[in-house]
XYZ file of N, CA and C in Angstrom:
291
model
N -14.570 7.660 164.173
C -15.620 7.583 165.405
C -16.138 8.969 165.602
N -17.439 8.922 166.225
C -17.924 10.217 166.509
C -17.971 10.393 168.116
N -17.369 11.421 168.505
C -17.151 11.627 170.053
C -17.948 12.935 170.394
N -19.018 12.617 171.212
C -19.752 13.729 171.924
C -18.993 14.218 173.154
N -18.831 15.508 173.318
C -18.473 16.156 174.742
C -19.859 16.856 175.081
N -20.434 16.338 176.186
C -21.556 16.754 176.723
C -21.621 18.367 176.760
N -22.668 18.865 176.375
C -22.760 20.332 176.343
C -21.994 21.153 175.302
N -21.235 20.369 174.434
C -20.452 21.114 173.489
C -20.645 20.807 172.145
N -20.755 19.516 171.888
C -20.946 19.129 170.437
C -20.263 17.777 170.057
N -20.329 17.380 168.953
C -19.699 16.223 168.263
C -18.426 16.422 167.606
N -17.376 15.503 167.733
C -16.319 15.589 166.831
C -16.020 14.323 166.093
N -15.726 14.329 164.900
C -15.215 13.009 164.071
C -13.706 13.017 164.395
N -13.419 11.860 165.063
C -12.068 11.584 165.374
C -11.518 10.261 164.610
N -10.421 10.381 163.937
C -9.907 9.235 163.240
C -9.597 8.231 164.185
N -9.800 6.832 163.983
C -9.533 5.725 164.798
C -7.896 5.721 165.130
N -7.027 6.360 164.464
C -5.789 6.357 164.604
C -5.391 7.080 165.780
N -6.272 7.737 166.442
C -6.071 8.607 167.662
C -6.490 7.757 168.815
N -6.983 6.596 168.702
C -7.561 5.884 169.696
C -6.473 5.498 170.748
N -5.289 5.105 170.452
C -4.356 4.816 171.377
C -3.971 6.026 172.356
N -3.883 7.241 171.809
C -3.756 8.476 172.704
C -4.777 8.692 173.588
N -6.090 8.626 172.896
C -7.193 8.626 173.806
C -7.226 7.797 175.036
N -6.853 6.527 174.740
C -6.862 5.521 175.823
C -5.832 5.766 176.822
N -4.620 6.346 176.328
C -3.595 6.690 177.361
C -4.135 7.713 178.301
N -4.741 8.727 177.714
C -5.406 9.819 178.512
C -6.524 9.440 179.332
N -7.348 8.495 178.861
C -8.431 7.974 179.711
C -7.820 7.163 180.785
N -6.736 6.399 180.596
C -6.023 5.775 181.813
C -5.635 6.825 182.894
N -5.083 7.944 182.560
C -4.741 8.747 183.585
C -5.880 9.308 184.154
N -6.935 9.554 183.483
C -8.234 10.010 183.960
C -8.702 8.975 185.187
N -8.638 7.776 184.726
C -9.221 6.748 185.659
C -8.328 6.552 186.916
N -6.911 6.687 186.678
C -6.149 6.621 187.912
C -6.319 7.911 188.793
N -6.584 9.058 188.252
C -6.933 10.283 189.063
C -8.285 9.889 189.936
N -9.163 9.457 189.158
C -10.536 9.346 189.840
C -10.327 8.187 190.957
N -9.499 7.093 190.598
C -9.470 6.009 191.673
C -8.645 6.592 192.829
N -7.765 7.536 192.577
C -6.920 8.083 193.779
C -7.642 9.263 194.422
N -8.717 9.627 193.842
C -9.530 10.603 194.573
C -8.962 12.149 194.535
N -7.881 12.082 193.681
C -7.081 13.468 193.422
C -7.833 14.434 192.535
N -8.473 15.373 193.074
C -9.310 16.411 192.310
C -8.432 17.246 191.275
N -7.229 17.611 191.845
C -6.392 18.375 190.786
C -5.925 17.542 189.661
N -5.594 16.161 189.923
C -5.145 15.252 188.788
C -6.314 15.110 187.923
N -7.556 14.856 188.525
C -8.522 14.431 187.761
C -9.014 15.718 186.739
N -8.973 16.940 187.338
C -9.221 18.144 186.384
C -8.314 18.162 185.294
N -6.854 17.850 185.625
C -5.967 18.179 184.566
C -6.159 16.840 183.590
N -6.458 15.788 183.983
C -6.597 14.586 182.962
C -7.778 14.881 182.199
N -8.925 15.245 182.855
C -10.135 15.499 182.121
C -9.856 16.549 180.998
N -9.263 17.630 181.325
C -8.866 18.640 180.298
C -8.006 18.153 179.214
N -6.997 17.273 179.638
C -6.123 16.739 178.476
C -6.878 15.868 177.454
N -7.784 15.000 178.212
C -8.663 14.211 177.120
C -9.569 14.989 176.320
N -10.199 15.955 176.944
C -11.114 16.759 175.962
C -10.443 17.617 174.965
N -9.252 18.168 175.421
C -8.450 18.945 174.483
C -7.912 18.055 173.291
N -7.487 16.941 173.724
C -7.163 15.991 172.675
C -8.255 15.638 171.587
N -9.481 15.461 172.201
C -10.608 15.175 171.203
C -10.764 16.458 170.274
N -10.694 17.590 170.869
C -10.850 18.892 170.126
C -9.752 19.024 169.188
N -8.582 18.569 169.545
C -7.323 18.743 168.665
C -7.280 17.929 167.450
N -7.537 16.566 167.786
C -7.568 15.508 166.884
C -8.884 15.486 165.836
N -9.824 15.959 166.495
C -11.260 15.798 165.798
C -11.687 17.024 164.943
N -12.548 16.731 164.116
C -13.326 17.704 163.238
C -14.629 18.069 163.865
N -15.138 19.114 164.099
C -16.315 19.450 164.672
C -17.364 18.884 163.741
N -18.327 18.363 164.156
C -19.587 17.954 163.337
C -20.625 19.067 163.357
N -21.012 19.451 162.186
C -22.011 20.695 162.169
C -23.275 20.351 162.999
N -23.692 21.440 163.677
C -24.898 21.305 164.625
C -26.101 20.794 163.950
N -26.127 21.136 162.600
C -27.516 20.692 161.756
C -27.217 19.227 161.139
N -26.256 18.535 161.595
C -25.974 17.161 161.147
C -26.307 16.064 162.353
N -27.230 15.179 161.953
C -27.643 14.202 163.045
C -26.892 12.993 162.716
N -26.042 12.483 163.733
C -25.251 11.298 163.700
C -25.211 10.809 164.997
N -25.136 9.315 165.145
C -25.080 8.876 166.629
C -23.629 8.861 166.976
N -23.526 9.104 168.388
C -22.205 9.276 168.929
C -21.623 7.816 169.248
N -20.594 7.558 168.976
C -19.880 6.236 169.386
C -19.305 6.374 170.655
N -19.023 7.638 171.257
C -18.589 7.788 172.527
C -18.968 9.092 173.154
N -19.388 9.074 174.464
C -19.829 10.297 174.997
C -18.880 10.715 176.107
N -18.397 11.751 176.164
C -17.391 12.361 177.201
C -18.094 13.326 178.089
N -17.767 13.525 179.398
C -18.223 14.553 180.274
C -17.974 15.893 179.825
N -18.506 16.814 180.224
C -18.174 18.420 179.903
C -17.095 18.868 180.896
N -16.473 19.905 180.525
C -15.244 20.434 181.215
C -15.428 20.472 182.742
N -16.550 20.853 183.088
C -16.645 21.154 184.525
C -17.398 20.017 185.347
N -17.409 18.876 184.727
C -17.936 17.655 185.421
C -17.249 17.365 186.736
N -18.105 16.962 187.757
C -17.595 16.700 188.995
C -17.124 15.254 189.137
N -16.038 15.141 189.764
C -15.316 13.748 189.916
C -16.271 12.604 190.035
N -17.428 12.913 190.836
C -18.368 11.687 191.111
C -19.273 11.282 189.922
N -19.465 12.415 189.160
C -20.273 12.238 187.849
C -19.637 11.453 186.851
N -18.249 11.848 186.798
C -17.453 11.067 185.800
C -17.124 9.626 186.159
N -17.108 9.418 187.501
C -16.874 8.013 188.124
C -18.085 7.080 187.721
N -19.330 7.637 187.712
C -20.602 6.907 187.450
C -20.552 6.591 186.008
N -19.780 7.294 185.110
C -19.791 7.072 183.565
C -18.872 5.917 183.379
N -17.952 5.702 184.179
C -16.790 4.762 183.896
C -17.294 3.344 183.663
N -16.725 2.528 182.835
C -16.906 1.207 182.585
C -15.619 0.409 182.909
N -15.557 -0.745 182.839
C -14.375 -1.468 182.917
C -13.111 -0.944 182.032
N -13.583 -0.524 180.934
C -12.524 -0.017 179.944
C -12.246 1.563 180.246
N -13.062 2.157 181.166
C -12.912 3.551 181.353
C -14.024 4.239 180.483
N -13.594 5.475 180.101
C -14.595 6.134 179.197
C -14.380 5.836 177.611
N -13.202 5.447 177.365
C -12.798 5.243 175.875
C -12.560 3.671 175.616
N -13.407 3.167 174.787
C -13.184 1.771 174.390
C -11.701 1.513 173.909
N -11.174 0.160 174.085
C -9.971 -0.070 173.650
C -9.831 -0.422 172.254
N -10.911 -0.791 171.601
C -11.229 -1.163 170.145
C -12.138 0.025 169.639
N -11.905 0.455 168.227
C -12.621 1.331 167.556
C -13.988 0.587 167.378
N -15.041 1.413 167.328
C -16.584 0.980 167.257
C -16.617 0.254 165.835
N -17.472 -0.651 165.801
C -17.925 -1.344 164.503
C -18.538 -0.461 163.556
N -18.072 -0.562 162.409
C -18.754 0.285 161.368
C -19.934 -0.339 160.766
């Protein structure tokens, strides 16, 4: 799947990492629900770091649609709250190919 981090670029992440991304997404959702800015910052950093670690950067000159869009590092908790769906930021199932 192709994951875009706003303001940074795209990463190709194998679907085998979806469970870990969902675990980190759940922690982010809990921090947002609790209104805990410190926990939110840590959870957002962990999610973005995992995408960077598990993914391979897509070259800037390659045009591909993103399956998932994540906020930038310094996003405000309210900005991220607006992006949440019932599943959080990360879908529970891999995107259809």
